[in-house]
Tab-separated table of C-alpha atoms in Angstrom:
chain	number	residue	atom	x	y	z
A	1	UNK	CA	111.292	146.646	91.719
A	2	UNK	CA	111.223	149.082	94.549
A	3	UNK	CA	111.678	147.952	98.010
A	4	UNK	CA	109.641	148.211	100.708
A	5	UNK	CA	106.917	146.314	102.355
A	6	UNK	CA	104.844	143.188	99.800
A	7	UNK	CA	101.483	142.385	99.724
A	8	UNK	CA	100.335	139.202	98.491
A	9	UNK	CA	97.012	138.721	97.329
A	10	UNK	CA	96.528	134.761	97.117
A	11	UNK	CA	93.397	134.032	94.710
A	12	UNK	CA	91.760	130.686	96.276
A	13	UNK	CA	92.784	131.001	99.401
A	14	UNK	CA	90.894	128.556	100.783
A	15	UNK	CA	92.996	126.069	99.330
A	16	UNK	CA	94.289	123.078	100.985
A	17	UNK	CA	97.900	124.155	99.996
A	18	UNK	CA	97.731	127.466	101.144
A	19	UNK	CA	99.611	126.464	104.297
A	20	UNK	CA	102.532	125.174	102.684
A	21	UNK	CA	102.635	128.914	101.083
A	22	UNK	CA	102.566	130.579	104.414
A	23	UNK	CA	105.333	128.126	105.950
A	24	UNK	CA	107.244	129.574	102.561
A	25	UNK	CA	106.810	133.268	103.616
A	26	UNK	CA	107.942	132.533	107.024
A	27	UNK	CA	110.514	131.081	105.829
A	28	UNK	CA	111.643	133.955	103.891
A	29	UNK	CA	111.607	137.025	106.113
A	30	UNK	CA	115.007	137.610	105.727
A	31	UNK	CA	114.558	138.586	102.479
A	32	UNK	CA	111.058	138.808	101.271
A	33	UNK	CA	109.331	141.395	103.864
A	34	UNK	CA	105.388	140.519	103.590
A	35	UNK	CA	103.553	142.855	105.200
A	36	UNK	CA	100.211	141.425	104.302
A	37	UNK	CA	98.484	138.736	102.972
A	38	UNK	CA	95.301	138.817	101.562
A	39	UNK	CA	92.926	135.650	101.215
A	40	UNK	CA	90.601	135.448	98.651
A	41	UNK	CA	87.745	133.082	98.013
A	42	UNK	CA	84.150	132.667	96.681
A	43	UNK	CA	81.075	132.576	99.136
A	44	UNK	CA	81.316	128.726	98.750
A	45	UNK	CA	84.004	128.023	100.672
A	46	UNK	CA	83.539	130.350	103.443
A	47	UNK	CA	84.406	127.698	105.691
A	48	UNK	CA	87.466	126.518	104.140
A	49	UNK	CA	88.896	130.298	103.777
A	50	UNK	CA	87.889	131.088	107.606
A	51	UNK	CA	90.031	127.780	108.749
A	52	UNK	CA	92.531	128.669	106.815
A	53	UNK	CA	92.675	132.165	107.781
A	54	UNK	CA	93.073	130.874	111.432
A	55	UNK	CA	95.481	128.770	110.652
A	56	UNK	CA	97.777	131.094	108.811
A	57	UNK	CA	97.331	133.913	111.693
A	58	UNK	CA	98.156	131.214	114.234
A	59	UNK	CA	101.609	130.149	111.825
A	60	UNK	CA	102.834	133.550	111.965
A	61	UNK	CA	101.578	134.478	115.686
A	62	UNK	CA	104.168	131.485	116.548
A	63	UNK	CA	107.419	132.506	115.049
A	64	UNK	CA	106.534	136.332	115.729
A	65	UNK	CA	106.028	137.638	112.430
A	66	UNK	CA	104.416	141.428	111.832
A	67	UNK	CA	102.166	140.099	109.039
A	68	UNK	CA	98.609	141.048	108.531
A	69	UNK	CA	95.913	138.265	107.419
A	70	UNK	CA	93.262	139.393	105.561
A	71	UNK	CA	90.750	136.748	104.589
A	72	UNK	CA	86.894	137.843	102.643
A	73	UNK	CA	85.669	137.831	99.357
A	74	UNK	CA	86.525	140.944	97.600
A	75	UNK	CA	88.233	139.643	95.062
A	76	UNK	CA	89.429	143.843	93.651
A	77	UNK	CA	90.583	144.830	97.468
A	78	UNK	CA	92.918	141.976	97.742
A	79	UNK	CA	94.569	143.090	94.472
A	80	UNK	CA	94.408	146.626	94.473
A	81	UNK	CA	97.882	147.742	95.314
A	82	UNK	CA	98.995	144.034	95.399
A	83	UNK	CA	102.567	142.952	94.772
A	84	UNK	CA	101.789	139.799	93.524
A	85	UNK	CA	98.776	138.138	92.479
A	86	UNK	CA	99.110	134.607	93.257
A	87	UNK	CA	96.418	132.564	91.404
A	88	UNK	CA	95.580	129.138	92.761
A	89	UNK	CA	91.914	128.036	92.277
A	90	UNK	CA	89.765	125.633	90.755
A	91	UNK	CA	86.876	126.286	89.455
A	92	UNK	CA	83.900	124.074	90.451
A	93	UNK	CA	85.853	122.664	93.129
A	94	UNK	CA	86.586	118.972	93.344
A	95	UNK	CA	83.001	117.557	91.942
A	96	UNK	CA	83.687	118.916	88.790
A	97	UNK	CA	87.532	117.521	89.122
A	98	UNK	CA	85.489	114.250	89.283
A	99	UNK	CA	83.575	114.669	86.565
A	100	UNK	CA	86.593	115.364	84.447
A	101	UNK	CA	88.230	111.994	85.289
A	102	UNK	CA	84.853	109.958	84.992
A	103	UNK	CA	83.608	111.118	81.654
A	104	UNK	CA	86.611	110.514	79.439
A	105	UNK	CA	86.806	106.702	81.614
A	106	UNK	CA	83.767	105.602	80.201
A	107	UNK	CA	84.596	106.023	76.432
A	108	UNK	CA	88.059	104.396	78.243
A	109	UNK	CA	90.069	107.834	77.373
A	110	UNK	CA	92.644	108.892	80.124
A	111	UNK	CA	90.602	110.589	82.882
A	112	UNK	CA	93.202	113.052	83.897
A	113	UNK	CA	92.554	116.470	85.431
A	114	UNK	CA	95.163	118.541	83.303
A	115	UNK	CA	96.039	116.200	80.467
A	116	UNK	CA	93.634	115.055	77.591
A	117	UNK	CA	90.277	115.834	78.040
A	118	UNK	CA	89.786	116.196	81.700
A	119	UNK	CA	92.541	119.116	81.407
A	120	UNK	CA	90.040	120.503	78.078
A	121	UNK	CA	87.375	121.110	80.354
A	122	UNK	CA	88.829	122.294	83.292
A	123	UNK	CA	90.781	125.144	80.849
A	124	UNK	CA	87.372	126.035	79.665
A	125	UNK	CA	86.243	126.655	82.934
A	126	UNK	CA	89.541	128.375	84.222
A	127	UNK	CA	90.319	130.766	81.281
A	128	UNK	CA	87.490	132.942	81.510
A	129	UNK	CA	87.892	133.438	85.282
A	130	UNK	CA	91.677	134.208	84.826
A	131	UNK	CA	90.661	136.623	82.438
A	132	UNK	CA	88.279	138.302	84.518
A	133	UNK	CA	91.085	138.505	87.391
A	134	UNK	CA	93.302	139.984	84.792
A	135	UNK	CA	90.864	143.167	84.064
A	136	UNK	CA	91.015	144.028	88.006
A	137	UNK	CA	94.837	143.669	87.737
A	138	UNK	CA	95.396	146.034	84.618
A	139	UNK	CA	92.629	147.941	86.362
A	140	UNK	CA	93.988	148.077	90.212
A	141	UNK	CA	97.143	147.112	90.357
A	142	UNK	CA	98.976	147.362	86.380
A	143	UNK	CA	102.701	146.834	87.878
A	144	UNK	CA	101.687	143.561	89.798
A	145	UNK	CA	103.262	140.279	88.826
A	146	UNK	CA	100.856	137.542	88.407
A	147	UNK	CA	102.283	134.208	89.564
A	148	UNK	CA	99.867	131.561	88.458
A	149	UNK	CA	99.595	127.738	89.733
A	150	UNK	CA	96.364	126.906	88.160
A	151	UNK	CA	96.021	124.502	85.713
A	152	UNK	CA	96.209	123.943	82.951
A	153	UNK	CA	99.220	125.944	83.609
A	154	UNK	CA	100.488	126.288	80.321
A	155	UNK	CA	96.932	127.152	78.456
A	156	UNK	CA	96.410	129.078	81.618
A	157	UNK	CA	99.740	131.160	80.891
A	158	UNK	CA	99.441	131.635	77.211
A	159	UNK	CA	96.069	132.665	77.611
A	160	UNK	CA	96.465	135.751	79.880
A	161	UNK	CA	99.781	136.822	77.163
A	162	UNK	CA	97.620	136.403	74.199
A	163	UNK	CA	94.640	138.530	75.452
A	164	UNK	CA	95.918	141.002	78.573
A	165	UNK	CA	98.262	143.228	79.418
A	166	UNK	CA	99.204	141.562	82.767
A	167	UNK	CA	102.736	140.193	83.582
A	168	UNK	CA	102.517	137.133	84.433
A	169	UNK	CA	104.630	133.820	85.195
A	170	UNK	CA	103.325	130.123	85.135
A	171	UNK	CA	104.629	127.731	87.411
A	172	UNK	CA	104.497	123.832	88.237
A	173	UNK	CA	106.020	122.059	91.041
A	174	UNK	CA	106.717	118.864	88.986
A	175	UNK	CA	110.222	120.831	87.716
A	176	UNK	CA	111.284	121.088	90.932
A	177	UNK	CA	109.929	117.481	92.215
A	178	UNK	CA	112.074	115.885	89.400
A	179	UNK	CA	115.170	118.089	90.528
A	180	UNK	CA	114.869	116.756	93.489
A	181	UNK	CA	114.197	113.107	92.751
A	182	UNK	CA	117.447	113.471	89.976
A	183	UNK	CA	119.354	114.466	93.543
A	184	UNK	CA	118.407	111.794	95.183
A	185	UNK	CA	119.440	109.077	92.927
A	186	UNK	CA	122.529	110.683	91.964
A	187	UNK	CA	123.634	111.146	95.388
A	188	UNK	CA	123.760	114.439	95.445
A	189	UNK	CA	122.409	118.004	96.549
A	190	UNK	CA	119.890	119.829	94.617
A	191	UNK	CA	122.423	122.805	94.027
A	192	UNK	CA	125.199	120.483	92.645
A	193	UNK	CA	123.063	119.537	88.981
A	194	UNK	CA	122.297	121.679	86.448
A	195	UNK	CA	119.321	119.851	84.531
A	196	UNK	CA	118.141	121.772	81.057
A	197	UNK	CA	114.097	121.642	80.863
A	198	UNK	CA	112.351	122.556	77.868
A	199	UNK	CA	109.026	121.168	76.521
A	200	UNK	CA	105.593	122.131	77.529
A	201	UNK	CA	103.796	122.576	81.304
A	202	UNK	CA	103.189	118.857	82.309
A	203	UNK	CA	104.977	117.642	79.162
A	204	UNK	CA	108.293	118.642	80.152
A	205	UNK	CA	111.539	117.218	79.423
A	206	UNK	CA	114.901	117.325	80.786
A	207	UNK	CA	117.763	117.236	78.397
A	208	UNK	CA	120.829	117.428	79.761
A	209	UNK	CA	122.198	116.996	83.358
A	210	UNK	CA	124.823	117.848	84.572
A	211	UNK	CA	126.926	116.988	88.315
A	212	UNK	CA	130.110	118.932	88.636
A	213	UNK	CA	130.616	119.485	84.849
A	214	UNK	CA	130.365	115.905	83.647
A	215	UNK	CA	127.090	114.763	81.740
A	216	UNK	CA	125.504	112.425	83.274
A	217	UNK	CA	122.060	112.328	81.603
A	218	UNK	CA	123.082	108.772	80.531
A	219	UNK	CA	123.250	107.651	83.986
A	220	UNK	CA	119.658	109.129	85.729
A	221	UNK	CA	117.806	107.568	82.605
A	222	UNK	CA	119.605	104.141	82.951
A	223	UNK	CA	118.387	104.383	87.057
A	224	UNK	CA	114.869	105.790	85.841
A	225	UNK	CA	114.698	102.392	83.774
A	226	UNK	CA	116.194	100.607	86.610
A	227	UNK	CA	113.120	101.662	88.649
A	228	UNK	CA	114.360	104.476	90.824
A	229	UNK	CA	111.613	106.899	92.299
A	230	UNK	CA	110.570	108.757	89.715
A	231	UNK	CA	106.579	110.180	90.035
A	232	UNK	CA	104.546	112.181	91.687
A	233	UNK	CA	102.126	111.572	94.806
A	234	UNK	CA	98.972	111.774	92.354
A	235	UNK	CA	100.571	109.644	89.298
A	236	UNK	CA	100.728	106.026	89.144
A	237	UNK	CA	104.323	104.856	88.875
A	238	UNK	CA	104.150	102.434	85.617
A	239	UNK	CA	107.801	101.294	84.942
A	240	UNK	CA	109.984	102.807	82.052
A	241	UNK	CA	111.024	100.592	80.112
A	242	UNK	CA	114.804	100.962	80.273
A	243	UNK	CA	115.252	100.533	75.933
A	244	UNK	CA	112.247	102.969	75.354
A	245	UNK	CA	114.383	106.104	77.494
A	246	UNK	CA	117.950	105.068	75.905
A	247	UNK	CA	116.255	105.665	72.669
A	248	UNK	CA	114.092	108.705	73.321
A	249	UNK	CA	117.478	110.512	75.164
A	250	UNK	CA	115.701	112.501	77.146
A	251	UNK	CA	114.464	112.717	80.657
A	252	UNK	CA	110.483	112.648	80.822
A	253	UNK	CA	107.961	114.395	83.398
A	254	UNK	CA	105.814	111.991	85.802
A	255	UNK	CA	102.950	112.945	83.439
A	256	UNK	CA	104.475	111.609	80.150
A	257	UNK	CA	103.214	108.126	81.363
A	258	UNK	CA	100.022	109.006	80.335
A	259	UNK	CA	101.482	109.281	76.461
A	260	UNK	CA	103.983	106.888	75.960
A	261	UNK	CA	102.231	104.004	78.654
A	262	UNK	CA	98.695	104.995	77.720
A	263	UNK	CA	97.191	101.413	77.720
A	264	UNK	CA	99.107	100.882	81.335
A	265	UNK	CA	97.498	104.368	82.390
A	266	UNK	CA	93.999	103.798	81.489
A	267	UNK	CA	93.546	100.451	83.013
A	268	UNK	CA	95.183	100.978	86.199
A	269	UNK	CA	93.000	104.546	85.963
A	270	UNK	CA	89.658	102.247	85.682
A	271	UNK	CA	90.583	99.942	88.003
A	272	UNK	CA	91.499	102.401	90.897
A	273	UNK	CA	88.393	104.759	90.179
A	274	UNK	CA	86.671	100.885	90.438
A	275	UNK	CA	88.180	100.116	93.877
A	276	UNK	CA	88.740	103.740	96.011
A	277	UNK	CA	87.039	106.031	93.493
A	278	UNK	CA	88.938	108.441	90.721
A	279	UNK	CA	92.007	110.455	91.741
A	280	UNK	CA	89.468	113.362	92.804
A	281	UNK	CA	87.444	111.650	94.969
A	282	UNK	CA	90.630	110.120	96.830
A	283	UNK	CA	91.376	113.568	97.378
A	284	UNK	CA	87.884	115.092	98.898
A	285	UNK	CA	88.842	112.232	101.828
A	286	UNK	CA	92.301	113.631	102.033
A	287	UNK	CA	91.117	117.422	102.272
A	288	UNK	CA	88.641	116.470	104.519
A	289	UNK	CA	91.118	115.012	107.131
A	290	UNK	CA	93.679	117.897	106.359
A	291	UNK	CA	90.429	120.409	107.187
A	292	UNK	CA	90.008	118.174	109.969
A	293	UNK	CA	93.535	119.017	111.274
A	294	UNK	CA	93.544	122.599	110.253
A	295	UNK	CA	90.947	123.479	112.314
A	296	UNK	CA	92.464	122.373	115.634
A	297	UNK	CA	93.542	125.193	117.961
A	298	UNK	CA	96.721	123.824	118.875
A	299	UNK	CA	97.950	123.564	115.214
A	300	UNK	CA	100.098	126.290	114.084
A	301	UNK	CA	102.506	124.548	111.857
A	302	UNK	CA	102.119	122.876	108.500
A	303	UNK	CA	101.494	119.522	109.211
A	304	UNK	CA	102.758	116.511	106.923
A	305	UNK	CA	100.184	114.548	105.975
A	306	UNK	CA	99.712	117.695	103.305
A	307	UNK	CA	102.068	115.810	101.279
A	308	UNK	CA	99.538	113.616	100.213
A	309	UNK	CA	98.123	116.210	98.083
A	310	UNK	CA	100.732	116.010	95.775
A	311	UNK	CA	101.878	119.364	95.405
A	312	UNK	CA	105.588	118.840	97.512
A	313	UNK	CA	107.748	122.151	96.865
A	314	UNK	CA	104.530	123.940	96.227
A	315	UNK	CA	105.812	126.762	98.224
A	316	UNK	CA	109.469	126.799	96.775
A	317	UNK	CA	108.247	127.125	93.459
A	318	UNK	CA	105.946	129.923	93.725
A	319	UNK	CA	108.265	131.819	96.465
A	320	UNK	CA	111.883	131.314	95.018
A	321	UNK	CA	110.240	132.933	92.290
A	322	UNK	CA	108.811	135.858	94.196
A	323	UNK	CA	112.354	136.461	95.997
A	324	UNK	CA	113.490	136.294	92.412
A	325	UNK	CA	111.924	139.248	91.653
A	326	UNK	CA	111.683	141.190	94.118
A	327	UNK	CA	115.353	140.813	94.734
A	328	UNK	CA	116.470	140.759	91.195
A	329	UNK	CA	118.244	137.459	91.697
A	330	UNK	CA	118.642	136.529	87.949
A	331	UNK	CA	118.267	133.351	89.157
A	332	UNK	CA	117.446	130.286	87.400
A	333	UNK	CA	114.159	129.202	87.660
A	334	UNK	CA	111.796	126.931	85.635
A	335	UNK	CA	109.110	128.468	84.823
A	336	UNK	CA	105.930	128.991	81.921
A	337	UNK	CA	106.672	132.058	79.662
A	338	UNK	CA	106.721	132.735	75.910
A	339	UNK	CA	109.043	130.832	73.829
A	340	UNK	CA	110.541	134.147	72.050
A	341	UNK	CA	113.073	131.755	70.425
A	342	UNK	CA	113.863	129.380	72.927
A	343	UNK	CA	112.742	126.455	71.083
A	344	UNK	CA	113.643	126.660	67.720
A	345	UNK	CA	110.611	126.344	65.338
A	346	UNK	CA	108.000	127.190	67.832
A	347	UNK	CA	106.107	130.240	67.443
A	348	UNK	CA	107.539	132.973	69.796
A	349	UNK	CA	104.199	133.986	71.650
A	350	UNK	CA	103.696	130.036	72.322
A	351	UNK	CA	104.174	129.509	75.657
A	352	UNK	CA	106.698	127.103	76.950
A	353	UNK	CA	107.651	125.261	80.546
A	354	UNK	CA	111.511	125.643	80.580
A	355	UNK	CA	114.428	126.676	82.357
A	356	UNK	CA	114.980	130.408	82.534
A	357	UNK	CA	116.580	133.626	83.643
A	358	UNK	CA	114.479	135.682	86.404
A	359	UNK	CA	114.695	138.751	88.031
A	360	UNK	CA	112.904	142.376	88.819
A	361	UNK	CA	112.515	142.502	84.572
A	362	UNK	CA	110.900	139.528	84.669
A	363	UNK	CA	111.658	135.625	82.863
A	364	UNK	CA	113.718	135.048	80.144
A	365	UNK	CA	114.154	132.144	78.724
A	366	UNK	CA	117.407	129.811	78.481
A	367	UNK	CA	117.689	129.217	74.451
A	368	UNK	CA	118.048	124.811	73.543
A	369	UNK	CA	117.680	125.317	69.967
A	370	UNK	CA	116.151	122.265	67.436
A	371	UNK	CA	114.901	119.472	69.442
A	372	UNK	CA	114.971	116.053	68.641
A	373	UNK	CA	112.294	114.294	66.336
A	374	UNK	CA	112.153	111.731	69.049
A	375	UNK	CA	110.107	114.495	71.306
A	376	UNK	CA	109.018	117.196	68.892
A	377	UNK	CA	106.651	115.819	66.938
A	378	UNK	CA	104.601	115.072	70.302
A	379	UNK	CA	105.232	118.709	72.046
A	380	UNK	CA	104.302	120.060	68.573
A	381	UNK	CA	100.949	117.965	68.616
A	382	UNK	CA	99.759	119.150	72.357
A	383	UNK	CA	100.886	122.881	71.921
A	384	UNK	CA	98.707	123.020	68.438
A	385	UNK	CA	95.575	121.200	71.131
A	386	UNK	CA	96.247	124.200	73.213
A	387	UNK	CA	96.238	127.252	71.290
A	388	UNK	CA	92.914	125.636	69.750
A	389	UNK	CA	91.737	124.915	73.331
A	390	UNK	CA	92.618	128.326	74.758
A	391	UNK	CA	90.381	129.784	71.550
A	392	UNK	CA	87.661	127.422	72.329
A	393	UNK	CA	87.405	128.581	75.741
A	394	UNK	CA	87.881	132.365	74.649
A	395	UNK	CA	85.339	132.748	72.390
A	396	UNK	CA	83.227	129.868	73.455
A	397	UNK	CA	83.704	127.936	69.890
A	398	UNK	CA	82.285	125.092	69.428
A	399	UNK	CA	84.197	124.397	66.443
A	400	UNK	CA	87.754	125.177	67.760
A	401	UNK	CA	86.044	123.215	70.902
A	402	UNK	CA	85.467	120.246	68.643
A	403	UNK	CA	89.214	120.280	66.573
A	404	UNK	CA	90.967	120.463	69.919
A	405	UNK	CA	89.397	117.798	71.517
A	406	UNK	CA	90.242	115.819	68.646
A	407	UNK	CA	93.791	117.050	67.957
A	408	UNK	CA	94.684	115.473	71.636
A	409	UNK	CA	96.866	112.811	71.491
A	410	UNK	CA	94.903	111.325	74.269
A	411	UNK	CA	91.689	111.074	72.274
A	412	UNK	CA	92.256	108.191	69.835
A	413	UNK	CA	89.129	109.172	67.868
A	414	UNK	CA	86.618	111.480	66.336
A	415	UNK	CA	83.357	109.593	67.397
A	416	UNK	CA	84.417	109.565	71.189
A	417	UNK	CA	86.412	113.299	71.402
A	418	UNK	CA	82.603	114.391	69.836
A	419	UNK	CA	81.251	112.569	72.637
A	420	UNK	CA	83.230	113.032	75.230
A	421	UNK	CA	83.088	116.730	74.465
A	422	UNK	CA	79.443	117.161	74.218
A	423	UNK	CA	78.731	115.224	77.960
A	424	UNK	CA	81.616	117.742	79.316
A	425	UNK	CA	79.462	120.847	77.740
A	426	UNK	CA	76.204	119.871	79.558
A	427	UNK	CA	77.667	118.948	82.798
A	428	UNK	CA	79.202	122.289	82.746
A	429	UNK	CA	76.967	124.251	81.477
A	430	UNK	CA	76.903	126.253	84.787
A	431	UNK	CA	80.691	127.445	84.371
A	432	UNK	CA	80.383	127.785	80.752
A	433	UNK	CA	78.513	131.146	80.043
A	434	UNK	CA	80.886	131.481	76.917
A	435	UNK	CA	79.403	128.266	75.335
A	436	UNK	CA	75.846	128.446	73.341
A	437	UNK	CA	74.950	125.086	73.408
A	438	UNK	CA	71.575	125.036	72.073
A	439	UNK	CA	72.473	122.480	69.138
A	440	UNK	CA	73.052	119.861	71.871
């Protein structure tokens, strides 16, 4: 990539974690030189874009930094000539996060936002948008990477390679989170293990870890049974059960709870959404205070309580990856790309969360061969959901629509993914243009 000054285009920039990403370009000066950064929102949350805005300008104002803020709503300015394209939106906001972890509750189905059905609708609502962004890319800016946080990450990601020209890298912080919570019970810094991830975005696993050459995968599942940290701020922390991980031999994500410890999941799911509301609704209260706070004058930091959105190493994710680029670290980094072999028997164009090789070319990923029955008949199961889901949303099927609500694992039947499916339709009928749903 040739050197000279970046411009970042950030796509929802009136999100609450957008300051995290600013304290992540500061941070990087040295060797990422952003010249601009360009906020983009939609009319909606004008408010939320303009306090951010302030905020960010008042962050770089402090440590000095020549960095210009733009903040609007033109959506093709902020990516023509862009650098990167840094997607990180929701569509419908948080009411229609809600709505995805009510409706599968009451037919008691996980209500999750990115796994089982609550993740179906929101990737029907986020495909065609990403889509749309990718047209003004190819358009206005064809060399641009596209570094995308929104999830469904993985749908998200194999989406914009099945049907664009735009290259583009998916990317999670739950890799990272579980790097770090590995380091801490082993006793260790993050640099000193070399953990091998391969499965799917939010269905990842580790394989193998390493500390100083010795194998000690063993050892972090026996202190994963033995109750050591191991979740995320937005996942309830059900214990493993210590003879369920020696068998499976494998590290999983946070978010495997919700398929191996489903009956654990769902109830304490219904009785939280009972007691302080769903997941979503926990979190308007939390933006609200962080809005609260990012608003004052006198802030011009990142302040902490923005852990409590759940998305710790946000920035360190999406940046290491940008200074992998544009430095051509060939770095490791793990990361959503096509399998192209890394997995045996997996298609290649299927898109995969593992660990892999990055630099100015792009991500390549690090090859683990067969996996185990003891995981693959699972990661086979979801990936098959997805490519039907990313169709669904695509073409607006109601067929494929139909099949990959009922190919989750999370649905346990046909009567209730049909029903399920149907209430999400109508509620979002608004975000749905793809979808004819006359027969309903």
């Amino acid at each position: 990539m040739a050197r000279g000054a970046i411009k970042l285009a950030i796509i929802g920039g009136g999100s609450s974690y957008t300051p995290e990403l600013v304290e992540g370009v500061l941070n990087r000066l040295d060797t990422l030189p952003v010249k601009q950064i360009h906020f983009v929102d939609i009319e909606q949350g004008r408010e939320k874009l303009d306090i951010i805005a302030s905020l960010a300008k008042r962050m770089i104002d402090k440590v000095g930094a020549d960095i210009e803020v733009k903040a609007d709503f033109d959506r093709r300015s902020a990516i023509k000539d862009a650098d990167f394209v840094m997607t990180q939106f929701r569509v419908g906001g948080l009411a229609a996060r809600a709505s995805d972890e009510k409706i599968p509750l009451k037919y008691d189905v996980i209500g999750q936002e990115t796994t089982g059905p609550g993740g179906f609708a929101k990737a029907m609502r986020t495909i065609p948008v990403i889509l749309d962004i990718c047209r003004d890319i190819e358009e206005l800016s064809p060399n641009a990477w596209m570094l995308n946080f929104t999830n469904p990450a993985g749908l998200v990601s194999e989406a914009v390679n099945k049907y664009t020209q735009v290259k583009n890298i998916g990317l999670c912080n739950v890799p990272v989170s579980m790097e770090m919570m590995i380091a801490e019970m082993m006793e260790c810094e993050p640099k000193d293990l070399q953990l091998e991830f391969a499965g799917l975005n939010h269905l990842v696993w580790v394989h193998k870890v390493w500390l100083a050459g010795e194998n000690v995968t063993a050892k972090v599942l026996e202190k994963v049974g033995d109750g050591a940290n191991f979740s995320m701020k937005n996942i309830w922390e059900e214990p493993w059960d210590p003879s369920f991980l020696k068998a499976l031999q494998a590290i999983p994500c946070p978010y495997h709870r919700y398929f191996y410890q489903t009956d654990a999941m769902l109830a304490e799911e219904k009785q939280s959404a009972e007691k302080q509301g769903t997941r979503a609704e926990q979190v308007m209260q939390t933006e609200a205070e962080l809005f609260e706070l990012y608003q004052q004058p006198s802030l011009d930091h990142k302040p902490v309580q923005l852990e409590e959105r759940g998305g710790a190493y946000y920035s360190d994710a999406s940046l290491n990856l940008v200074d992998a680029i544009y430095n051509n670290r060939n770095s490791l980094h793990v990361v959503n790309v096509a399998n192209n072999g890394a997995i045996a028997d997996l298609a290649h164009d299927a898109v995969i969360e593992c660990t892999a090789v990055v630099g100015s070319w792009g991500a390549k990923p690090l090859a683990v061969g067969k996996l185990s029955p003891r995981i693959y008949g699972l990661l086979k199961q979801v990936k098959a959901y997805e490519q039907l889901a990313i169709e669904a949303a695509v073409h607006g099927s109601y067929d494929d629509a139909l099949i990959a609500m009922s190919s989750n694992p999370l649905v346990p039947d046909i009567s209730r993914a049909k029903a399920i499916l149907d209430e999400m339709l109508l509620l979002n009928q608004p975000y749905l243009p793809q979808f004819t749903l006359t027969h309903l």
